[in-house]
CSV table of C-alpha atoms and ligand atoms in Angstrom, one decimal:
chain,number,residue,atom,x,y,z
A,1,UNK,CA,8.7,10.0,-7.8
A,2,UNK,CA,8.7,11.2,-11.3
A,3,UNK,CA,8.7,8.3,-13.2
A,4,UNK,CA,5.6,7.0,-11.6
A,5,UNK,CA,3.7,10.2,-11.5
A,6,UNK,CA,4.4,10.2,-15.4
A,7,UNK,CA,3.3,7.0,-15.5
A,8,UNK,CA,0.2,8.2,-13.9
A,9,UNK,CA,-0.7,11.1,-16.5
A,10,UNK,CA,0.1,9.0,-19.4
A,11,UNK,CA,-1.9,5.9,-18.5
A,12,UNK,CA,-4.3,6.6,-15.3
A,13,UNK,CA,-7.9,7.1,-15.7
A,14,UNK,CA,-10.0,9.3,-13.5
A,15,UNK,CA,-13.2,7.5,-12.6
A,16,UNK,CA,-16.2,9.4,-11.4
A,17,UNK,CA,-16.3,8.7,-7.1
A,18,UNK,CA,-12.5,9.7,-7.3
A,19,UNK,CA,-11.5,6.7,-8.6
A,20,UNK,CA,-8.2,6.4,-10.0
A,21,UNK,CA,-7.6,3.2,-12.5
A,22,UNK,CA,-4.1,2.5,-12.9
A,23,UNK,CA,-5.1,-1.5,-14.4
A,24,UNK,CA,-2.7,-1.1,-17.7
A,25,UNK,CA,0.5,-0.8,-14.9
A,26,UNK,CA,-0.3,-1.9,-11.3
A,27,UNK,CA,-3.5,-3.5,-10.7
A,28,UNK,CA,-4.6,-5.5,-13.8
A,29,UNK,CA,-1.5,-6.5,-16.4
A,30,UNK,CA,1.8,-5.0,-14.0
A,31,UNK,CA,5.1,-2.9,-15.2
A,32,UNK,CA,7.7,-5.1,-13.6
A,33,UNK,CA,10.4,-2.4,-14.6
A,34,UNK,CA,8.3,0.1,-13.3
A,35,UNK,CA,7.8,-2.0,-9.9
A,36,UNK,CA,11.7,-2.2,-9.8
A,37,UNK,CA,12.2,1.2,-9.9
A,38,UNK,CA,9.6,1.7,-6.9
A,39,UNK,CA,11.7,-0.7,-4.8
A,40,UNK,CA,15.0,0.8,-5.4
A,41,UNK,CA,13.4,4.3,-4.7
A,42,UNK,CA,11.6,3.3,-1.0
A,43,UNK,CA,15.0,1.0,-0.2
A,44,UNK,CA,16.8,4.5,-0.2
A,45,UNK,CA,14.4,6.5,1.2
A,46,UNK,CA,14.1,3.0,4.1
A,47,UNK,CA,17.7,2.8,4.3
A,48,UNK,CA,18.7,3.7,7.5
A,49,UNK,CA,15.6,1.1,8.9
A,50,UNK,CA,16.3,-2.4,9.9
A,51,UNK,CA,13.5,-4.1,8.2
A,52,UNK,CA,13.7,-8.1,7.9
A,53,UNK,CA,10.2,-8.7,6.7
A,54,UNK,CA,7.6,-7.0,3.8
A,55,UNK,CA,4.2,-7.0,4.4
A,56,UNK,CA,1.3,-6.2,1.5
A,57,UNK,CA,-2.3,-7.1,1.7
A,58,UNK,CA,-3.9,-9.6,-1.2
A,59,UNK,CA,-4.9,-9.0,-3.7
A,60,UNK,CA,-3.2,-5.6,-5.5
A,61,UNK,CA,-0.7,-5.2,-3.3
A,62,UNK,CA,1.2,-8.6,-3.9
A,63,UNK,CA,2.5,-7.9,-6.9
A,64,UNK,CA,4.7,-4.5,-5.7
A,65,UNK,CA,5.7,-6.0,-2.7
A,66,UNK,CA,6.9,-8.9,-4.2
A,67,UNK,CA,9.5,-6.9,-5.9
A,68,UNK,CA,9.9,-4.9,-3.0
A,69,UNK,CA,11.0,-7.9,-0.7
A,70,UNK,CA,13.8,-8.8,-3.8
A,71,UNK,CA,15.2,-5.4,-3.5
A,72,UNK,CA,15.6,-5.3,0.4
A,73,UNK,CA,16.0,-9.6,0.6
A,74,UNK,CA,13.7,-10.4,3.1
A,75,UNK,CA,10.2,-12.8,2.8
A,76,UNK,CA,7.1,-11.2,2.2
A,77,UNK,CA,3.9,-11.7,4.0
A,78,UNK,CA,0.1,-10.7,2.6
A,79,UNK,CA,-2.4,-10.4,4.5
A,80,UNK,CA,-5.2,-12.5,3.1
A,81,UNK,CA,-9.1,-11.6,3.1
A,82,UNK,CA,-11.5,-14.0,4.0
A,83,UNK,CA,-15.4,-13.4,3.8
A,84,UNK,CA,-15.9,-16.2,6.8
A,85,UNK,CA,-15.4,-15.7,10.9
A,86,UNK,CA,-12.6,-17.3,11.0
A,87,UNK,CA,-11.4,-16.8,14.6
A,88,UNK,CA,-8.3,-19.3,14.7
A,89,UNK,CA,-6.1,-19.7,17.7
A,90,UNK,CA,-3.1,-19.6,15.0
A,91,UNK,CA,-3.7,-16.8,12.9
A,92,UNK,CA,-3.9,-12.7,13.9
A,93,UNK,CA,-7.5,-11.9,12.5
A,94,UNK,CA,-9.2,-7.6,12.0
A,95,UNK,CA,-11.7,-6.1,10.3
A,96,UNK,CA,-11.3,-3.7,7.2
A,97,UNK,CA,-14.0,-1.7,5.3
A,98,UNK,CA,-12.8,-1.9,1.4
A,99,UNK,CA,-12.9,1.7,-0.3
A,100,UNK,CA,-13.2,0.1,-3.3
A,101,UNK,CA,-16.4,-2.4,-2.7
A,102,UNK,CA,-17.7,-0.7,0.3
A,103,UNK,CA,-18.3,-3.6,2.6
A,104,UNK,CA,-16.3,-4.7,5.9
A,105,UNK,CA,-13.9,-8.1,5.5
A,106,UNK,CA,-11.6,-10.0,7.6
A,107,UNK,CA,-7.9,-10.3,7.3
A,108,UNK,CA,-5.3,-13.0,8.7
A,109,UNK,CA,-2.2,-13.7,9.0
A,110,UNK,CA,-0.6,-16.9,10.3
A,111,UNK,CA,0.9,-16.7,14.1
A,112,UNK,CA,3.7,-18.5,11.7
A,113,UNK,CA,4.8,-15.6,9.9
A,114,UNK,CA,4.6,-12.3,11.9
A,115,UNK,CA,6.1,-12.3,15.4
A,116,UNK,CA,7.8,-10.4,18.5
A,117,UNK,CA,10.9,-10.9,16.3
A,118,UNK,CA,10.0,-8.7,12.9
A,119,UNK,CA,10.8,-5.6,12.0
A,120,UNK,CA,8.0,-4.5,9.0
A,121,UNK,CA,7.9,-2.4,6.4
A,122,UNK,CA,3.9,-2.1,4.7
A,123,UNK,CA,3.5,-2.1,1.1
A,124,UNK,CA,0.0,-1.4,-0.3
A,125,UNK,CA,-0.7,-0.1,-3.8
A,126,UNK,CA,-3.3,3.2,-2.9
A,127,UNK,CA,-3.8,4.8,0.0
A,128,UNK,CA,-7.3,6.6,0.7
A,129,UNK,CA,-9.0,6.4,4.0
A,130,UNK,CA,-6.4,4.3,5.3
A,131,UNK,CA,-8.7,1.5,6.5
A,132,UNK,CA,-7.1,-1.1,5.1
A,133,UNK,CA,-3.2,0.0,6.5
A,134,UNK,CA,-4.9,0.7,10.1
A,135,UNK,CA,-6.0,-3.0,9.6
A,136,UNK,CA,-2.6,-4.0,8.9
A,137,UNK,CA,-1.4,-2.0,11.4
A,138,UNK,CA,-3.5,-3.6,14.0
A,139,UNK,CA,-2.1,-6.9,12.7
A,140,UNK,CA,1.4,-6.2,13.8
A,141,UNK,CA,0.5,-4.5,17.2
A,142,UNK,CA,-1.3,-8.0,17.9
A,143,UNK,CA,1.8,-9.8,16.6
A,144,UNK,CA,4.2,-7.4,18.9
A,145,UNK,CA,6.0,-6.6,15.6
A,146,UNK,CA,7.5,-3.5,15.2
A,147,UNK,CA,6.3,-1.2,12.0
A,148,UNK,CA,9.5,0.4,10.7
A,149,UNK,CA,7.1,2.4,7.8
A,150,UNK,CA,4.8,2.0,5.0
A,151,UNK,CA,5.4,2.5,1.3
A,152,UNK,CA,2.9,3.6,-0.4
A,153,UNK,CA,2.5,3.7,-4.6
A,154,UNK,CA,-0.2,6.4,-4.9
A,155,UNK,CA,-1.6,8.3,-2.0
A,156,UNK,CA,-5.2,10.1,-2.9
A,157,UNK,CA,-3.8,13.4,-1.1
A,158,UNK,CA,-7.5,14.8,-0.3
A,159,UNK,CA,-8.7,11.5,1.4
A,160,UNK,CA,-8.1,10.9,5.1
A,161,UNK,CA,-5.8,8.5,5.2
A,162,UNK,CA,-2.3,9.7,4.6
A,163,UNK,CA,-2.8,12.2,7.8
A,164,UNK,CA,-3.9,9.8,10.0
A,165,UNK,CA,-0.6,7.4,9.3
A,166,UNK,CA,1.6,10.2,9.7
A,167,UNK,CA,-0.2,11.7,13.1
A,168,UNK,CA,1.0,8.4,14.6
A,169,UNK,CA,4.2,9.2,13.9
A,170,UNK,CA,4.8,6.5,11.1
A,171,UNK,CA,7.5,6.9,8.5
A,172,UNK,CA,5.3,7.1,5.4
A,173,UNK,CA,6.5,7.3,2.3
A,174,UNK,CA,3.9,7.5,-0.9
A,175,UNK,CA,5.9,7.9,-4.3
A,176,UNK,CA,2.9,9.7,-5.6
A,177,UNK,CA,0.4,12.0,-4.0
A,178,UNK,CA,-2.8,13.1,-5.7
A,179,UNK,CA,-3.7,16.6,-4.9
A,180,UNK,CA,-6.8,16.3,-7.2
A,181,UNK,CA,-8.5,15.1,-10.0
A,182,UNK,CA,-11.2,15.4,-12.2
A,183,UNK,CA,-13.2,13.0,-13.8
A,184,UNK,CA,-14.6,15.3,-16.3
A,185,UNK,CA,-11.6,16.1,-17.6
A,186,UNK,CA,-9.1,13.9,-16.7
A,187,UNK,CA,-6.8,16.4,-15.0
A,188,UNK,CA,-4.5,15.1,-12.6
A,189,UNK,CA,-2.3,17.0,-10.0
A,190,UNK,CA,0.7,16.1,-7.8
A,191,UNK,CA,1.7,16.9,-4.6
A,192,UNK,CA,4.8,18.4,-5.1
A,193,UNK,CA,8.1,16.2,-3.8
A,194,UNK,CA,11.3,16.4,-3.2
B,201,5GP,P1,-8.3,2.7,2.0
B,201,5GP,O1,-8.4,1.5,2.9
B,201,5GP,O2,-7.0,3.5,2.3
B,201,5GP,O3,-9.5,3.5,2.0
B,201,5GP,O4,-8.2,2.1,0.5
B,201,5GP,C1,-7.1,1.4,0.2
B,201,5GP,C2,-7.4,0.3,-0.8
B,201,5GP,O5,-8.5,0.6,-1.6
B,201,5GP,C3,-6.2,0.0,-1.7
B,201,5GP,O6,-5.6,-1.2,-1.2
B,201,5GP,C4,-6.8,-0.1,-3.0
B,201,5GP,O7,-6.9,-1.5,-3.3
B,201,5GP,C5,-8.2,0.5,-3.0
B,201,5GP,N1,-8.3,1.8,-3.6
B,201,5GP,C6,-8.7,3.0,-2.9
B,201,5GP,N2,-8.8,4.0,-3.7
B,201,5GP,C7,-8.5,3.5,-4.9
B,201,5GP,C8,-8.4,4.2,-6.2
B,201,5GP,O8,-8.7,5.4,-6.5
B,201,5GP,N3,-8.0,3.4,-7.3
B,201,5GP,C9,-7.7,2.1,-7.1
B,201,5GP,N4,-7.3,1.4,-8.2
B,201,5GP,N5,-7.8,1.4,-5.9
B,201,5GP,C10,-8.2,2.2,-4.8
């Protein structure tokens, strides 16, 4: 998506580790307009999917897939993160190793609010190793809900993660996919997109 890869270039940072901060749009102060035109761009590429539920993971991802759940009027669910075994009879819980502070945590999500019934579509901000959507995933397979495809904001193209969605056969749809990028410089390059 061009506006977003723009967006990127203009205001990203590259951070030595391949680190990508986006803070000044997405995961510090947030573009609302710039979220809106996200949504609009994965409802048509989601279209022809029956989805009747978002779900994001706390805390960066909230904030999209808020918007996101507007545009396609359903209820969003995040997964929340909890540092404590927390093995309730009412909630599905996993593990997820966190790129970003290298340690494992738990997520839930209420028996309540995911079910047999729910047809999902997966917002998350990045995509890198995919840890944290295999979690997710995991999530739904517990809940029996079926996964109707995951929209990603940025997808870090040389990291793992985005092949290992898409070898399972998942709709995934990432509205920008960084080739590579340089700390040193600050060079950024795009996949390039229809
Ligand atoms: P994964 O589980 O795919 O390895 O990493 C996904 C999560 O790590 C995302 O939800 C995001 O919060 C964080 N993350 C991974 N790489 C980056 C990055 O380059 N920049 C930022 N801002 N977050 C990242």
């Amino acid at each position: 998506m061009r506006l977003l890869e723009e967006r990127i270039q203009r205001d990203g940072i590259v951070r030595a580790g391949n680190v990508l901060k986006v803070d000044s749009f997405i995961n510090h102060q947030m573009d609302i307009g710039l979220f809106e035109e996200m949504a609009k761009e994965w409802k048509r590429r989601f279209s022809e999917k029956p989805i009747n539920k978002i779900l994001t993971i706390e805390a960066s991802g909230i904030g999209i897939a808020a918007i996101v759940a507007r545009e396609f009027q359903v209820p969003v669910v995040f997964a929340k993160k909890s540092q404590s075994i927390n093995l309730d009879a009412d909630n599905f819980v996993t593990k997820i190793r966190s790129f970003t502070h290298g340690r494992e945590y738990e997520v839930i999500v209420s028996r309540k609010f995911l079910g047999s019934e729910d047809h999902v579509l997966i917002i998350d901000d990045f995509l890198a190793n995919g840890c944290a959507l295999m979690g997710l995933l995991e999530i739904t397979q517990m809940a029996g809900a079926a996964v109707e495809g995951i929209g990603i904001a940025v997808e870090k193209g040389f990291q793992e993660g985005g092949r290992l969605i898409r070898e399972r056969g998942i709709q995934l749809e990432s509205l920008a996919i960084v080739e590579s990028m340089d700390d040193e410089t600050g060079e950024i390059h795009f996949r390039a997109q229809e």
